[in-house]
Short mmCIF file of C-alpha atoms and ligand atoms in Angstrom, two decimals:
data_model
loop_
_atom_site.label_atom_id
_atom_site.label_comp_id
_atom_site.label_asym_id
_atom_site.label_seq_id
_atom_site.Cartn_x
_atom_site.Cartn_y
_atom_site.Cartn_z
CA MET A 1 75.07 122.59 87.64
CA VAL A 2 75.09 118.91 85.52
CA TYR A 3 75.47 116.11 88.19
CA LEU A 4 77.26 112.90 86.92
CA ASP A 5 78.55 111.38 89.94
CA HIS A 6 75.33 109.34 91.10
CA ASN A 7 77.78 106.44 92.20
CA ALA A 8 78.90 108.53 94.80
CA SER A 9 75.25 109.53 95.97
CA THR A 10 71.91 109.89 94.32
CA PRO A 11 69.16 112.60 95.30
CA LEU A 12 66.74 111.60 97.70
CA LEU A 13 63.38 110.42 96.16
CA PRO A 14 60.26 112.08 97.27
CA GLU A 15 58.49 108.58 98.38
CA ALA A 16 61.74 108.48 100.56
CA LEU A 17 61.19 111.90 101.98
CA ASP A 18 57.53 111.37 102.39
CA ALA A 19 58.37 108.06 104.45
CA MET A 20 60.61 109.67 106.81
CA LEU A 21 58.98 113.00 107.52
CA PRO A 22 56.55 111.55 110.38
CA PHE A 23 59.54 110.06 112.18
CA LEU A 24 61.44 113.09 112.09
CA THR A 25 58.48 114.91 113.86
CA THR A 26 55.82 113.13 115.38
CA HIS A 27 56.95 109.74 115.81
CA HIS A 28 59.95 110.25 117.74
CA ALA A 29 60.10 107.67 120.47
CA ASN A 30 62.99 105.28 120.86
CA PRO A 31 61.77 101.92 119.19
CA SER A 32 63.30 99.96 122.37
CA SER A 33 61.02 101.81 124.70
CA SER A 34 58.15 99.55 126.14
CA HIS A 35 55.55 102.37 126.24
CA ALA A 36 52.84 102.77 123.26
CA SER A 37 54.59 105.35 121.39
CA GLY A 38 57.84 103.46 121.50
CA ARG A 39 55.77 100.27 120.49
CA MET A 40 54.55 102.09 117.73
CA VAL A 41 57.85 103.29 116.33
CA ARG A 42 59.04 99.66 116.78
CA SER A 43 56.24 98.13 114.74
CA ALA A 44 56.81 100.76 111.88
CA LEU A 45 60.43 99.91 111.92
CA ASP A 46 59.74 96.02 111.81
CA SER A 47 57.24 96.55 108.85
CA ALA A 48 59.98 98.18 107.04
CA ARG A 49 62.56 95.93 107.52
CA ALA A 50 59.88 93.02 106.59
CA GLN A 51 59.20 95.06 103.28
CA VAL A 52 63.36 95.29 102.40
CA CYS A 53 63.28 91.59 102.86
CA GLU A 54 60.25 90.96 100.68
CA ASP A 55 61.65 93.46 98.08
CA LEU A 56 64.82 91.49 97.83
CA ASN A 57 63.21 88.13 98.07
CA ALA A 58 65.08 87.25 101.12
CA PRO A 59 62.37 85.43 103.45
CA ASP A 60 65.11 83.43 105.12
CA HIS A 61 67.45 86.26 105.95
CA GLN A 62 67.54 88.63 109.11
CA LEU A 63 68.36 92.15 108.36
CA ILE A 64 70.50 94.40 110.64
CA ILE A 65 70.27 97.86 110.45
CA THR A 66 73.59 99.58 109.93
CA SER A 67 74.82 103.39 109.10
CA GLY A 68 75.54 102.36 105.49
CA ALA A 69 77.29 99.94 103.47
CA THR A 70 80.92 100.64 104.82
CA GLU A 71 79.62 99.35 108.40
CA ALA A 72 77.66 96.39 106.91
CA ASN A 73 80.66 95.28 105.05
CA THR A 74 82.79 95.75 108.08
CA LEU A 75 80.40 93.89 110.05
CA ALA A 76 80.14 91.12 107.31
CA LEU A 77 83.90 90.57 106.74
CA LEU A 78 85.24 91.28 110.73
CA GLY A 79 82.26 89.79 112.25
CA TYR A 80 82.10 86.34 110.66
CA LYS A 81 83.48 83.88 113.29
CA ALA A 82 84.80 81.09 111.31
CA GLY A 83 87.10 80.28 108.29
CA ARG A 84 89.19 82.61 105.58
CA ARG A 85 88.26 85.59 103.81
CA ILE A 86 88.27 85.36 100.02
CA ILE A 87 87.45 88.62 98.34
CA SER A 88 87.70 89.47 94.55
CA ALA A 89 90.19 92.09 93.47
CA GLY A 90 87.62 94.64 92.73
CA GLU A 91 86.05 94.98 96.00
CA HIS A 92 85.05 98.31 97.50
CA ASP A 93 87.74 99.58 100.33
CA SER A 94 85.34 98.70 103.17
CA VAL A 95 85.41 95.13 102.10
CA TRP A 96 89.21 95.12 101.19
CA GLU A 97 90.29 96.62 104.41
CA ALA A 98 88.06 94.80 106.81
CA ALA A 99 89.01 91.68 105.31
CA HIS A 100 92.91 92.91 105.85
CA ALA A 101 92.16 94.20 109.33
CA THR A 102 92.53 90.82 110.94
CA HIS A 103 93.20 88.06 108.18
CA GLN A 104 95.29 87.92 105.20
CA PRO A 105 92.53 87.29 102.98
CA VAL A 106 92.97 85.29 99.63
CA ILE A 107 92.35 87.51 96.60
CA TRP A 108 90.26 86.26 93.61
CA PRO A 109 91.92 88.05 90.39
CA LEU A 110 89.90 89.82 87.78
CA MET A 111 90.67 89.82 84.08
CA SER A 112 91.49 93.04 82.15
CA ASP A 113 88.00 93.27 81.12
CA GLY A 114 86.93 93.67 84.67
CA ARG A 115 85.17 90.07 84.99
CA LEU A 116 86.16 87.48 87.52
CA ASP A 117 89.21 85.19 86.50
CA TRP A 118 87.56 81.76 86.75
CA ASP A 119 90.61 80.34 85.61
CA ARG A 120 92.34 81.55 88.65
CA ALA A 121 89.36 80.69 91.18
CA PRO A 122 90.87 79.75 94.66
CA VAL A 123 90.43 76.53 96.07
CA LEU A 124 87.96 76.77 98.71
CA MET A 125 87.72 75.39 102.25
CA PRO A 126 84.45 74.62 104.38
CA GLY A 127 83.67 77.72 106.39
CA ASP A 128 85.43 80.25 104.20
CA LEU A 129 83.55 83.31 103.54
CA VAL A 130 83.83 84.44 99.78
CA SER A 131 82.70 88.00 99.16
CA VAL A 132 82.33 89.31 95.81
CA MET A 133 80.12 92.54 94.82
CA VAL A 134 76.88 92.38 92.48
CA VAL A 135 78.00 95.38 90.54
CA ASN A 136 81.53 97.24 90.69
CA ASN A 137 81.17 100.75 91.75
CA GLU A 138 84.03 102.07 89.33
CA PHE A 139 83.21 100.63 86.13
CA GLY A 140 79.85 99.00 86.46
CA THR A 141 80.56 95.27 85.79
CA CYS A 142 78.02 92.77 86.87
CA TYR A 143 79.21 89.66 88.71
CA PRO A 144 77.22 86.22 88.26
CA LEU A 145 76.46 85.64 91.94
CA ALA A 146 74.40 82.51 91.17
CA GLU A 147 77.59 81.03 89.59
CA ILE A 148 79.70 82.03 92.43
CA CYS A 149 77.27 80.70 95.12
CA ALA A 150 77.22 77.30 93.33
CA TYR A 151 81.07 77.00 93.25
CA ALA A 152 81.53 78.26 96.79
CA HIS A 153 78.71 76.25 98.42
CA ALA A 154 79.83 73.00 96.46
CA GLN A 155 83.22 73.52 98.61
CA GLY A 156 81.25 74.42 101.88
CA ALA A 157 81.95 77.78 101.83
CA LEU A 158 79.66 80.92 102.54
CA VAL A 159 78.96 83.82 100.22
CA HIS A 160 78.49 87.52 100.92
CA THR A 161 77.80 90.14 98.52
CA ASP A 162 78.01 93.95 98.42
CA ALA A 163 74.90 94.88 96.45
CA THR A 164 75.24 98.75 97.16
CA GLN A 165 75.59 99.56 93.39
CA ALA A 166 73.18 97.18 91.97
CA LEU A 167 69.83 98.51 93.97
CA GLY A 168 67.63 100.15 91.60
CA LYS A 169 70.15 99.28 88.47
CA CYS A 170 69.52 95.51 88.15
CA ALA A 171 67.34 93.01 89.67
CA VAL A 172 68.62 91.86 93.13
CA ASP A 173 66.79 88.56 94.05
CA VAL A 174 68.77 87.00 97.41
CA MET A 175 67.06 83.46 96.59
CA ALA A 176 67.79 83.55 92.98
CA MET A 177 71.32 84.42 93.74
CA GLY A 178 71.82 82.16 96.89
CA VAL A 179 73.93 84.32 98.87
CA ASP A 180 74.42 84.00 102.50
CA ALA A 181 74.91 87.57 103.27
CA LEU A 182 74.32 90.82 101.37
CA THR A 183 75.16 94.42 102.02
CA GLY A 184 72.92 97.36 100.96
CA SER A 185 72.84 101.21 101.31
CA ALA A 186 70.25 103.92 100.96
CA HIS A 187 71.95 106.88 99.58
CA LYS A 188 72.88 105.20 96.30
CA MET A 189 69.35 104.63 95.22
CA GLY A 190 67.44 107.36 96.38
CA GLY A 191 67.21 106.79 100.07
CA PRO A 192 69.11 109.18 102.82
CA LYS A 193 72.62 108.93 103.62
CA GLY A 194 73.59 107.31 106.88
CA VAL A 195 71.79 104.13 106.66
CA GLY A 196 72.20 100.70 105.21
CA PHE A 197 71.76 96.96 105.96
CA LEU A 198 73.18 93.63 106.30
CA LEU A 199 71.04 90.62 105.37
CA LEU A 200 72.25 87.44 107.29
CA LYS A 201 70.88 83.77 106.62
CA SER A 202 72.85 82.33 109.66
CA PRO A 203 73.28 85.27 112.06
CA HIS A 204 74.88 83.14 114.95
CA LEU A 205 77.73 82.67 112.54
CA TRP A 206 78.47 86.37 113.30
CA SER A 207 79.46 88.28 115.99
CA ALA A 208 79.10 92.21 117.10
CA ARG A 209 81.43 94.82 116.47
CA THR A 210 79.64 97.47 118.48
CA PHE A 211 78.68 96.97 121.79
CA GLY A 212 76.39 98.12 124.76
CA GLY A 213 72.98 97.47 123.38
CA ALA A 214 70.80 94.34 122.41
CA GLN A 215 69.61 95.90 119.20
CA GLU A 216 69.36 94.42 116.03
CA PHE A 217 69.42 90.90 117.24
CA ASP A 218 72.61 91.34 119.37
CA LEU A 219 74.82 92.28 115.99
CA ARG A 220 74.70 96.00 116.09
CA ALA A 221 74.26 97.91 119.39
CA GLY A 222 72.82 101.59 119.52
CA THR A 223 69.31 103.20 118.86
CA GLU A 224 68.06 102.41 115.32
CA PRO A 225 67.75 105.56 112.81
CA VAL A 226 64.13 104.99 112.54
CA ALA A 227 63.38 108.07 110.12
CA ALA A 228 66.50 106.99 107.54
CA MET A 229 65.34 103.26 107.67
CA MET A 230 61.92 104.38 106.63
CA GLY A 231 63.36 106.41 103.86
CA LEU A 232 65.59 103.38 102.77
CA ALA A 233 62.60 100.93 102.65
CA ALA A 234 60.43 103.35 100.83
CA ALA A 235 63.45 104.18 98.21
CA LEU A 236 63.90 100.20 97.71
CA ARG A 237 60.32 99.89 96.80
CA ALA A 238 60.07 102.77 94.32
CA VAL A 239 63.32 101.86 92.53
CA THR A 240 62.39 98.02 92.49
CA ARG A 241 58.73 98.86 91.01
CA SER A 242 60.43 101.10 88.37
CA LEU A 243 63.34 99.01 87.50
CA PRO A 244 62.55 98.19 83.90
CA THR A 245 62.06 101.97 83.15
CA ARG A 246 65.00 102.74 84.89
CA GLN A 247 67.09 100.40 83.10
CA GLN A 248 65.64 101.63 79.67
CA HIS A 249 66.35 105.10 80.71
CA PHE A 250 70.24 104.17 81.72
CA SER A 251 70.86 102.27 78.79
CA LEU A 252 69.58 104.95 76.21
CA LEU A 253 71.95 107.65 78.03
CA GLN A 254 74.58 105.15 78.04
CA GLN A 255 74.60 104.09 74.42
CA SER A 256 74.82 108.10 73.16
CA LEU A 257 77.50 108.74 75.64
CA GLU A 258 79.76 106.02 75.14
CA GLN A 259 79.40 106.39 71.04
CA ALA A 260 80.35 110.01 71.36
CA LEU A 261 83.26 109.19 73.73
CA VAL A 262 84.60 106.31 71.49
CA ALA A 263 84.37 108.82 68.58
CA GLU A 264 86.81 111.25 70.86
CA GLY A 265 89.21 108.37 71.05
CA ALA A 266 88.42 107.29 74.80
CA ILE A 267 88.50 103.52 75.67
CA ILE A 268 85.72 102.29 77.75
CA LEU A 269 86.61 100.08 80.79
CA GLY A 270 84.86 96.81 81.38
CA GLN A 271 83.09 96.53 78.00
CA ALA A 272 83.01 92.85 77.59
CA GLY A 273 81.13 91.81 80.62
CA PRO A 274 77.97 92.56 81.52
CA ARG A 275 77.49 96.07 83.06
CA VAL A 276 75.07 98.25 84.54
CA GLY A 277 73.51 101.23 82.31
CA ASN A 278 74.34 104.01 84.66
CA THR A 279 78.18 103.61 84.93
CA THR A 280 80.64 104.65 82.37
CA MET A 281 84.48 104.68 83.28
CA PHE A 282 86.96 105.55 80.57
CA ILE A 283 90.62 106.30 79.68
CA ASP A 284 91.23 109.61 78.14
CA PRO A 285 94.59 108.72 76.44
CA ASN A 286 95.55 112.59 75.90
CA LEU A 287 94.44 114.18 78.93
CA ASP A 288 95.00 113.64 82.77
CA GLY A 289 91.59 112.32 84.80
CA ASP A 290 92.10 114.79 87.61
CA MET A 291 92.90 117.69 85.31
CA LEU A 292 89.90 116.78 83.16
CA ARG A 293 87.63 116.62 86.35
CA MET A 294 88.73 119.78 87.79
CA GLN A 295 88.13 121.72 84.10
CA LEU A 296 84.72 120.06 83.95
CA ASP A 297 83.83 121.18 87.51
CA LYS A 298 84.72 124.93 86.16
CA CYS A 299 82.18 124.36 83.69
CA GLY A 300 79.69 123.19 85.98
CA VAL A 301 79.88 119.38 85.44
CA ALA A 302 80.18 117.05 88.31
CA VAL A 303 82.03 113.78 87.44
CA SER A 304 84.83 111.83 89.36
CA SER A 305 88.08 110.02 88.72
CA GLY A 306 86.92 107.09 90.98
CA ALA A 307 85.21 106.17 94.29
CA ALA A 308 84.46 109.14 96.24
CA CYS A 309 86.03 107.62 99.41
CA ARG A 310 89.29 107.60 97.72
CA SER A 311 89.11 110.79 95.85
CA GLN A 312 92.12 112.23 98.07
CA THR A 313 94.69 109.91 96.41
CA PRO A 314 94.06 110.19 92.55
CA GLY A 315 95.65 107.64 90.20
CA ASP A 316 96.26 105.32 93.10
CA SER A 317 93.55 102.97 92.24
CA ARG A 318 94.12 99.36 93.58
CA ILE A 319 90.97 98.39 91.34
CA LEU A 320 92.70 100.06 87.94
CA ARG A 321 95.70 98.13 88.77
CA ALA A 322 93.59 94.93 89.34
CA LEU A 323 92.61 95.24 85.74
CA GLY A 324 96.10 95.32 84.66
CA LEU A 325 96.13 99.31 83.97
CA THR A 326 99.84 100.98 84.60
CA ALA A 327 99.98 103.64 87.16
CA GLU A 328 100.35 106.05 83.91
CA GLN A 329 97.13 104.99 82.54
CA ALA A 330 95.17 104.98 85.88
CA GLN A 331 95.98 108.66 85.86
CA HIS A 332 93.79 109.10 82.62
CA VAL A 333 90.58 107.52 84.11
CA LEU A 334 87.31 109.48 84.55
CA ARG A 335 83.87 108.10 85.76
CA VAL A 336 80.48 109.14 84.46
CA SER A 337 77.62 107.78 86.44
CA THR A 338 74.15 108.97 85.78
CA GLY A 339 70.79 109.02 87.68
CA ILE A 340 67.08 108.71 87.32
CA ASP A 341 67.04 112.57 86.94
CA THR A 342 69.91 112.82 84.30
CA THR A 343 68.58 114.04 80.65
CA ALA A 344 69.92 113.60 77.10
CA GLU A 345 70.69 117.45 77.39
CA HIS A 346 72.95 116.71 80.42
CA ILE A 347 74.88 114.27 78.53
CA THR A 348 75.15 116.86 75.51
CA THR A 349 76.35 119.70 78.09
CA PHE A 350 79.08 117.03 79.54
CA LEU A 351 80.22 116.27 75.88
CA THR A 352 80.38 119.82 74.87
CA ALA A 353 82.40 120.81 77.83
CA TYR A 354 84.51 117.64 77.30
CA ARG A 355 85.50 118.53 73.56
CA GLN A 356 86.13 122.26 74.56
CA ILE A 357 88.50 121.09 77.09
CA HIS A 358 90.30 118.86 74.69
CA GLN A 359 90.84 121.35 72.31
CA LYS A 360 91.98 123.89 74.68
CA TRP A 361 94.59 121.72 76.25
CA THR A 362 95.66 119.79 73.25
CA ARG A 363 96.45 123.14 71.57
CA ARG A 364 97.97 124.45 74.75
CA GLU A 365 100.22 121.18 75.01
CA VAL A 366 101.44 121.48 71.20
CA ILE A 367 102.29 125.31 71.90
CA GLN A 368 104.08 124.29 74.85
CA HIS A 369 105.84 121.86 72.54
CA VAL A 370 106.77 124.05 69.89
CA GLY A 371 107.78 126.76 72.63
N1 PMP B 1 80.20 99.46 98.54
C1 PMP B 1 80.16 100.02 97.45
C2 PMP B 1 80.29 98.86 96.19
C3 PMP B 1 80.22 101.59 97.27
O1 PMP B 1 80.11 102.04 96.09
C4 PMP B 1 80.17 102.12 98.58
C5 PMP B 1 80.18 103.80 98.20
N2 PMP B 1 81.34 104.32 97.46
C6 PMP B 1 80.04 101.83 99.53
C7 PMP B 1 80.14 100.17 99.75
C8 PMP B 1 80.04 102.56 100.91
O2 PMP B 1 78.85 102.95 101.02
P1 PMP B 1 78.18 103.90 102.35
O3 PMP B 1 78.57 105.49 101.66
O4 PMP B 1 76.89 103.55 102.46
O5 PMP B 1 79.21 103.67 103.41
#
């Protein structure tokens, strides 16, 4: 099996597994218990929390543990007490739908190359909450958070960012960006599934979306997923320390992949702006993206035609329409996302299968046409 769907989920790093094991076995107490076992677990949890803040350079932020980025984004967008929501047109459904659940958000449009359209930047009001992701999960474009914060803060607005697809792929420095809130998730960077976090600079501006416990500074009731959080902190530390190596690895694979795809007539999305090295989304002018994905799957190659959370509704991509793609073009899209264990041979296997499918199906279409 060649797995090229790392934006959907990437394997657990050994560092994360090692950090989790004691908390799945011997250190099983509830961190809210006041006995010695509970206090020991609480102290480990607090160290993991502090380590994440240190790795993200967020000394002024409080970290709220959640079940993942979906819950963190929901808390960020729904739990914010004041102002309007301003979100980019490229946001993940968890931001998009949470923002639409109770408010009619203002949408900051994208340009066709995936970047933010500054000519159509919304005028902000004091207390507004702007949400723009660090890296887009579909086509990999990176957004200029420091500029966005400067723009928003000058008008008295706050900034939330979803950094889920950025961790382990580009530098994420909360102080340098200046964001007021930041979302992360473990399983996109080599941690376990089912844990994530929301960093908040001014937690008093948010209210809880879950009830029945005082955990997480009264913002997220429920017993903390201790082992998972230990895995998250260890994964973040590992990917932060090896970031230059990871980036080099991703960009070498990306260069060879994209050169070959372009030679086959593919159009790479988001090419103009800065992009992370592990993500390539492209339009295949000849073949349907879902058909291509299924044929590749039969050849043992796993890719996707967009975010896994929306894979039940192919071709219905709000994000692709935000780039100005027609519904017809959106049907021809495929995403390849690499991980730290992806090799040059994996890319070659993908390309060989891709070319074979092309030959077979293009010939079939010609025969059908003649017939
Ligand atoms: N935000 C982005 C940008 C994502 O790519 C994803 C996962 N597709 C999420 C949020 C949701 O993450 P989780 O699986 O941790 O809920």
